[in-house]
Coordinates of N, CA and C in Angstrom, one line a residue:
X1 N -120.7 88.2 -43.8 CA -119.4 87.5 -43.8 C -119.4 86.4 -42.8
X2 N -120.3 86.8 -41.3 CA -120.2 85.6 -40.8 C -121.1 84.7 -41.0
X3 N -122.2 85.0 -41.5 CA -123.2 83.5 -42.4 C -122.1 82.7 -43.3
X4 N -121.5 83.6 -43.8 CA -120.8 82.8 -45.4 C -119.4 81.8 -44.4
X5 N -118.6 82.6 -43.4 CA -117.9 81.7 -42.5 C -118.6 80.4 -42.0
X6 N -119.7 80.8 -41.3 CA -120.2 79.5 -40.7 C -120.8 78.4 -41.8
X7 N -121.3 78.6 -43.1 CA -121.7 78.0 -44.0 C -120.7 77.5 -44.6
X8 N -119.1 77.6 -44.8 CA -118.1 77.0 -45.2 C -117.9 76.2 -44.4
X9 N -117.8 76.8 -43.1 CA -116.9 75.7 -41.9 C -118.2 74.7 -41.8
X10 N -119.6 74.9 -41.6 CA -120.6 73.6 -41.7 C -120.2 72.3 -43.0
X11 N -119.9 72.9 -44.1 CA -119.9 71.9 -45.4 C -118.0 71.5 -45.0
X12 N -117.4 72.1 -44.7 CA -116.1 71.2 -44.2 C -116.3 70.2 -43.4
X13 N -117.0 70.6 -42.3 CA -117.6 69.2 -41.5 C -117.9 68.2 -42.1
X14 N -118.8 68.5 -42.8 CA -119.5 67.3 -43.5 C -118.9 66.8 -44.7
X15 N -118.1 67.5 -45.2 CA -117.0 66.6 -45.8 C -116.2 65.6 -45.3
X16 N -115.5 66.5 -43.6 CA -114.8 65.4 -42.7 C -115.8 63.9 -42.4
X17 N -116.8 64.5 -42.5 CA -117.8 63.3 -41.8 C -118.3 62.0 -43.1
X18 N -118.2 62.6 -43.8 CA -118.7 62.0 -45.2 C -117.4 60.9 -45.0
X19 N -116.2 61.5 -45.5 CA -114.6 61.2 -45.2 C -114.6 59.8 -44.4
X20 N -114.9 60.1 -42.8 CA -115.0 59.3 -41.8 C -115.8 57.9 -42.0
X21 N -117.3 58.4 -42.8 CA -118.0 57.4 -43.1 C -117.5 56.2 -44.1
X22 N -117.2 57.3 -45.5 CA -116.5 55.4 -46.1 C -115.9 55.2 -45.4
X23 N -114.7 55.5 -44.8 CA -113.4 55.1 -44.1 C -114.5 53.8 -43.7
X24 N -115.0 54.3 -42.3 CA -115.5 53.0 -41.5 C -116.1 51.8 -42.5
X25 N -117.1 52.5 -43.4 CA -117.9 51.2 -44.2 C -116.9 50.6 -45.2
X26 N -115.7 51.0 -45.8 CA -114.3 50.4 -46.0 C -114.2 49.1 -45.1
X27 N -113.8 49.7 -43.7 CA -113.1 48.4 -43.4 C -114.2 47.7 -42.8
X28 N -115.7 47.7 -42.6 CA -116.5 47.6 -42.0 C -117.1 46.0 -43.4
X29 N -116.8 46.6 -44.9 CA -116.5 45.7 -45.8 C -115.6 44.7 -45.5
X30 N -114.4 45.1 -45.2 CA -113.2 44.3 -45.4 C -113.4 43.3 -43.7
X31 N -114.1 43.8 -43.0 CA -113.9 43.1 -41.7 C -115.3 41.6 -42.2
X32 N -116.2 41.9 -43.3 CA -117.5 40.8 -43.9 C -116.6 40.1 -44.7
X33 N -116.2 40.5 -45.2 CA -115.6 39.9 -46.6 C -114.5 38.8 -46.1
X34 N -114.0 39.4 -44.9 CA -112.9 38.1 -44.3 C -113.7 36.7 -43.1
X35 N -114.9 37.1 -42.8 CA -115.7 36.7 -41.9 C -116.5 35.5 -43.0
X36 N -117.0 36.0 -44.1 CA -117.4 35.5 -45.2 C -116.2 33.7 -45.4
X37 N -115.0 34.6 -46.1 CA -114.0 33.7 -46.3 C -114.1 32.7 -45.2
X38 N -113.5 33.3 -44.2 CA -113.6 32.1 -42.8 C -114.5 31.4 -43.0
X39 N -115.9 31.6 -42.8 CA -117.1 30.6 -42.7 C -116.6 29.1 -43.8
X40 N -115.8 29.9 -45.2 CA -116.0 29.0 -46.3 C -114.5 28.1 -45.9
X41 N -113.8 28.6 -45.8 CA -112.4 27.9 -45.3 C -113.1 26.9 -44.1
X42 N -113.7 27.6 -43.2 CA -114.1 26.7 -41.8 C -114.8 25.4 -42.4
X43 N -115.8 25.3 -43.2 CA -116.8 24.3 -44.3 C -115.7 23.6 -44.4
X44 N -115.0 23.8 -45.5 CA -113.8 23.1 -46.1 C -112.8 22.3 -45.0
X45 N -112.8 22.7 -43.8 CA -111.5 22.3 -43.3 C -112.6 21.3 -42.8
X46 N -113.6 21.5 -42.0 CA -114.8 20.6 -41.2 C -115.3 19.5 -42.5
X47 N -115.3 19.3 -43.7 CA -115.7 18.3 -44.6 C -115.1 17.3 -44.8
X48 N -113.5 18.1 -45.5 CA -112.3 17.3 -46.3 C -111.9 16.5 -45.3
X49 N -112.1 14.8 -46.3 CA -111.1 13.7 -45.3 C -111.6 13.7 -43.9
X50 N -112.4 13.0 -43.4 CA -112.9 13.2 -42.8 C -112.3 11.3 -42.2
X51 N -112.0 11.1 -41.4 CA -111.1 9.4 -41.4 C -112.3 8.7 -40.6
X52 N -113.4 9.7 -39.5 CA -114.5 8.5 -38.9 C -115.4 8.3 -39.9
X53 N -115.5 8.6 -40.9 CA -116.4 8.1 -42.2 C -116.3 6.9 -43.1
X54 N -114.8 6.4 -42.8 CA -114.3 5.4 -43.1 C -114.5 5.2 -44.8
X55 N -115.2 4.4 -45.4 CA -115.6 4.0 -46.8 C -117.2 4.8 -47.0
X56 N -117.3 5.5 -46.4 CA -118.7 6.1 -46.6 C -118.7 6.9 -48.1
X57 N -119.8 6.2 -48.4 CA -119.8 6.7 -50.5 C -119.8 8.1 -50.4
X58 N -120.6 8.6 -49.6 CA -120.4 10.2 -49.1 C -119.5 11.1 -48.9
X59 N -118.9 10.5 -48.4 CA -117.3 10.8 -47.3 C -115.8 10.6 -48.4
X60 N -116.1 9.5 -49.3 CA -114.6 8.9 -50.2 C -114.5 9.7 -51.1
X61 N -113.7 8.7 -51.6 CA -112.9 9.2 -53.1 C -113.8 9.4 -54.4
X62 N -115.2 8.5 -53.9 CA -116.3 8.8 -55.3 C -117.7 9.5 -55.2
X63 N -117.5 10.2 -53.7 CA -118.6 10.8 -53.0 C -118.4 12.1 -53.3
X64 N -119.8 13.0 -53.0 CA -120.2 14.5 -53.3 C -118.5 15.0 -53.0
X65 N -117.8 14.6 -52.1 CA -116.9 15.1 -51.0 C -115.4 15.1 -51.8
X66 N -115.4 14.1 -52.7 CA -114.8 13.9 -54.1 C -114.1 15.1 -54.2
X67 N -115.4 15.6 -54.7 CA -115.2 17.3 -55.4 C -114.4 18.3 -54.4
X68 N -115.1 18.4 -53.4 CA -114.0 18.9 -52.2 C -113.3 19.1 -52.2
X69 N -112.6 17.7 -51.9 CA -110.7 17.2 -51.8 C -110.5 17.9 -52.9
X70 N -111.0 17.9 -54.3 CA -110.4 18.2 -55.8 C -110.0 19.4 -55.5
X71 N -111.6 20.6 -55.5 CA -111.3 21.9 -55.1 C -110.3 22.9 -54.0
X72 N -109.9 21.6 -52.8 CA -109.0 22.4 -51.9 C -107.5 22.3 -52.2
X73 N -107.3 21.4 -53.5 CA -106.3 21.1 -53.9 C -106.5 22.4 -55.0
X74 N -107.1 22.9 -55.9 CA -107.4 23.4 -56.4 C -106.5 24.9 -56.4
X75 N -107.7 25.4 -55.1 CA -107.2 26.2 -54.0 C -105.9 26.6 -53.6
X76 N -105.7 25.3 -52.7 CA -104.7 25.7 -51.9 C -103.1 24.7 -52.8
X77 N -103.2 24.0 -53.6 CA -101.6 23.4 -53.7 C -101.9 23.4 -55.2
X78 N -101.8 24.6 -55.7 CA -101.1 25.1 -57.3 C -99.9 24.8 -57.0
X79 N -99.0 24.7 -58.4 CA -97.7 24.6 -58.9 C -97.4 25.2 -60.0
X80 N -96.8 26.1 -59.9 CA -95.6 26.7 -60.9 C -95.2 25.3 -62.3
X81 N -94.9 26.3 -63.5 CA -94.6 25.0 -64.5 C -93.8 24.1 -64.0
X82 N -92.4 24.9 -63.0 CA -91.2 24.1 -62.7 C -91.7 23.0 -61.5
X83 N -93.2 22.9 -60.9 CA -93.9 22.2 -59.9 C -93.4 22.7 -58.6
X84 N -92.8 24.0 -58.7 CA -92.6 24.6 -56.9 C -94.1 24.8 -56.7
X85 N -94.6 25.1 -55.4 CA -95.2 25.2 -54.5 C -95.8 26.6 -55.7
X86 N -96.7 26.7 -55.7 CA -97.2 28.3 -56.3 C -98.6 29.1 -54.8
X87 N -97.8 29.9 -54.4 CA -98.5 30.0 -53.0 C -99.2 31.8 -53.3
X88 N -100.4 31.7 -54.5 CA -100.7 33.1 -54.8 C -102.3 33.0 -54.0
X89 N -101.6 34.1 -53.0 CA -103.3 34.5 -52.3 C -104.6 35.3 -53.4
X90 N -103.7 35.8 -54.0 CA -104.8 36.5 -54.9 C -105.6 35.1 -55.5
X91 N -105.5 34.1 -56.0 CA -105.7 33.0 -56.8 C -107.3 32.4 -55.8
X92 N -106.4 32.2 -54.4 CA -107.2 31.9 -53.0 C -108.5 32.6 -52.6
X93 N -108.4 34.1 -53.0 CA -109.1 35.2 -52.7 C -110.1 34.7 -53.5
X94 N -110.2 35.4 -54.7 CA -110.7 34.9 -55.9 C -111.4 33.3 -56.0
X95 N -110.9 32.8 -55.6 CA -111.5 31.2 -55.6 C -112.7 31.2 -54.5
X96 N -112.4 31.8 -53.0 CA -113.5 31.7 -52.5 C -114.4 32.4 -52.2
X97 N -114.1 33.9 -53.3 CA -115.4 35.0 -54.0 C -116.3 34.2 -54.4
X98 N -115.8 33.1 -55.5 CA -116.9 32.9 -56.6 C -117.2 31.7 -56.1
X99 N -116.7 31.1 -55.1 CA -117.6 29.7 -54.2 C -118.5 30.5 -53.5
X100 N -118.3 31.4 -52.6 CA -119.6 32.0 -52.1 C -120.9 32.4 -52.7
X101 N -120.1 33.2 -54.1 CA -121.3 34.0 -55.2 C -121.5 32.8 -55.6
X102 N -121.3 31.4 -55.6 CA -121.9 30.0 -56.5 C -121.9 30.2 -58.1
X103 N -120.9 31.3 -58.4 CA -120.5 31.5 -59.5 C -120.8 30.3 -60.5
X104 N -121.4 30.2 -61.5 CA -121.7 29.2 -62.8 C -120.0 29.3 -63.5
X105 N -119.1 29.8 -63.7 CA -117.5 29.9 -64.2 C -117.3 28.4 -64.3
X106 N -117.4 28.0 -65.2 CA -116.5 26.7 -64.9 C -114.6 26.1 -64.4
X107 N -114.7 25.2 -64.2 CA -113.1 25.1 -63.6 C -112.9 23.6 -63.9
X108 N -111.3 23.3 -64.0 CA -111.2 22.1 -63.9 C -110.4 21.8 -62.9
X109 N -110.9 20.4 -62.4 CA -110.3 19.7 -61.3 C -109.6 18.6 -61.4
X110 N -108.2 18.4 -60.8 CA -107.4 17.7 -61.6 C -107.1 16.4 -60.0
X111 N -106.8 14.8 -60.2 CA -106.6 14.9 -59.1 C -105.2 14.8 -59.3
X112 N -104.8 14.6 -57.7 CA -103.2 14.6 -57.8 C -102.4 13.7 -58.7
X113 N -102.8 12.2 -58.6 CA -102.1 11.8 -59.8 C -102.6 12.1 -61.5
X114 N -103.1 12.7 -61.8 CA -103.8 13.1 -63.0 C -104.7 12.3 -63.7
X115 N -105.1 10.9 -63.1 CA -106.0 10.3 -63.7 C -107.6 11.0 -64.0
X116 N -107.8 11.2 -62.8 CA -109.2 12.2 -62.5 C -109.6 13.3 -63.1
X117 N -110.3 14.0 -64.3 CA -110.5 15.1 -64.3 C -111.7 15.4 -64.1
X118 N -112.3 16.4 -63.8 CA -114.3 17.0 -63.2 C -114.2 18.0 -64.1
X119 N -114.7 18.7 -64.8 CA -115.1 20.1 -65.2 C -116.4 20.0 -64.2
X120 N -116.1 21.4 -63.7 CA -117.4 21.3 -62.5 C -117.9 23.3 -62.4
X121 N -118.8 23.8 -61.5 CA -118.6 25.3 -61.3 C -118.8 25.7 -60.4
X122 N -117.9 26.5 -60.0 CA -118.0 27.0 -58.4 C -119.1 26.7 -57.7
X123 N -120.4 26.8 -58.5 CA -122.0 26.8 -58.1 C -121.8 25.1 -57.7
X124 N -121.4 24.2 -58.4 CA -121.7 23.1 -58.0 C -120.7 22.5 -56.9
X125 N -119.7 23.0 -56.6 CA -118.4 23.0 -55.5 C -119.4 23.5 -54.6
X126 N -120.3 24.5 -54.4 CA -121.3 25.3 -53.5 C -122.2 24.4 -52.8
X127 N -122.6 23.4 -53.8 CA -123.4 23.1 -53.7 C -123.2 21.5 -52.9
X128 N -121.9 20.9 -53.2 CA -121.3 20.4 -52.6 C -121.0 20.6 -51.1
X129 N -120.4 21.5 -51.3 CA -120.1 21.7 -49.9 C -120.8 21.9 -48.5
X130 N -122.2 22.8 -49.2 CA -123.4 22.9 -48.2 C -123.9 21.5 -47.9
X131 N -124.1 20.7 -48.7 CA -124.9 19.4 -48.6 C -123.9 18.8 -47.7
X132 N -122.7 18.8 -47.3 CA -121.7 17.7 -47.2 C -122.1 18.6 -45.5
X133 N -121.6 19.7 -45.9 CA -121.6 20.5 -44.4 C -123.3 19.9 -43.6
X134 N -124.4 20.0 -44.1 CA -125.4 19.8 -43.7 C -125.3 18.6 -42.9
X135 N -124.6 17.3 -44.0 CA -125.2 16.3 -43.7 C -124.2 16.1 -42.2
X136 N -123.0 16.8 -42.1 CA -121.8 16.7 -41.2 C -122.6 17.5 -39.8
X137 N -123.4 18.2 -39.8 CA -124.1 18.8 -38.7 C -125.1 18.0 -38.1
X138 N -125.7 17.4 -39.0 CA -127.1 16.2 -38.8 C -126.3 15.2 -37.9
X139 N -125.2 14.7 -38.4 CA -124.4 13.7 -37.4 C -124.6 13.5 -36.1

């Protein structure tokens, strides 16, 4: 009777402990996953519009960097049909999952006055952005 006690109360432990462990690798995920984001938010804020670049083919309106601007508008300033402000983080979340994975998904990028369209894919927004970031570190 006391083997069979102590062999219950051992596997309850290790259930607590098991318990314990996702918990931590849960948020031990969720603490990468937002570290991840940052990195890709930080790229983006360090590229876009950049004003000492001046006319640089690189840097403008017809440069790799183009895409950029397109995609943080993309991103960040959706509109509702009625053109309110559409401020959905899930949309945000999701957008810079599949910029990191360099997701092949295609997307379109519209610019603000609607002359502009790109069909482009996350992978190439990726691909963008490293190059722009690189060439912005080299500086």
């Amino acid at each position: 009777a006391v083997g069979t006690s102590m062999a219950m109360r051992a596997f309850d432990e290790l259930d607590s402990a098991h318990g314990s462990i996702d918990e931590h690798s849960t948020a031990l995920l969720g603490i990468y996953e937002s570290g991840r984001a940052l990195r890709l938010l930080l790229k983006l804020a360090y590229v876009n519009e950049r004003p000492e670049f001046g006319i640089d083919k690189n840097w403008s309106e017809s440069g790799d960097c183009y895409i950029l601007k397109l995609f943080r508008d993309f991103v960040f300033h959706q509109a509702d049909g009625a053109g309110r402000p559409a401020m959905d983080a899930g949309h945000v979340v999701s957008s810079l999952n599949k910029l990191d994975a360099a997701d092949e998904e295609k997307i379109v990028l519209t610019s603000r006055d609607g002359k502009n369209v790109l069909v482009v894919s996350f992978a190439d927004v990726a691909w963008c952005l490293e190059k722009a970031y690189q060439e912005l570190c080299s500086k």
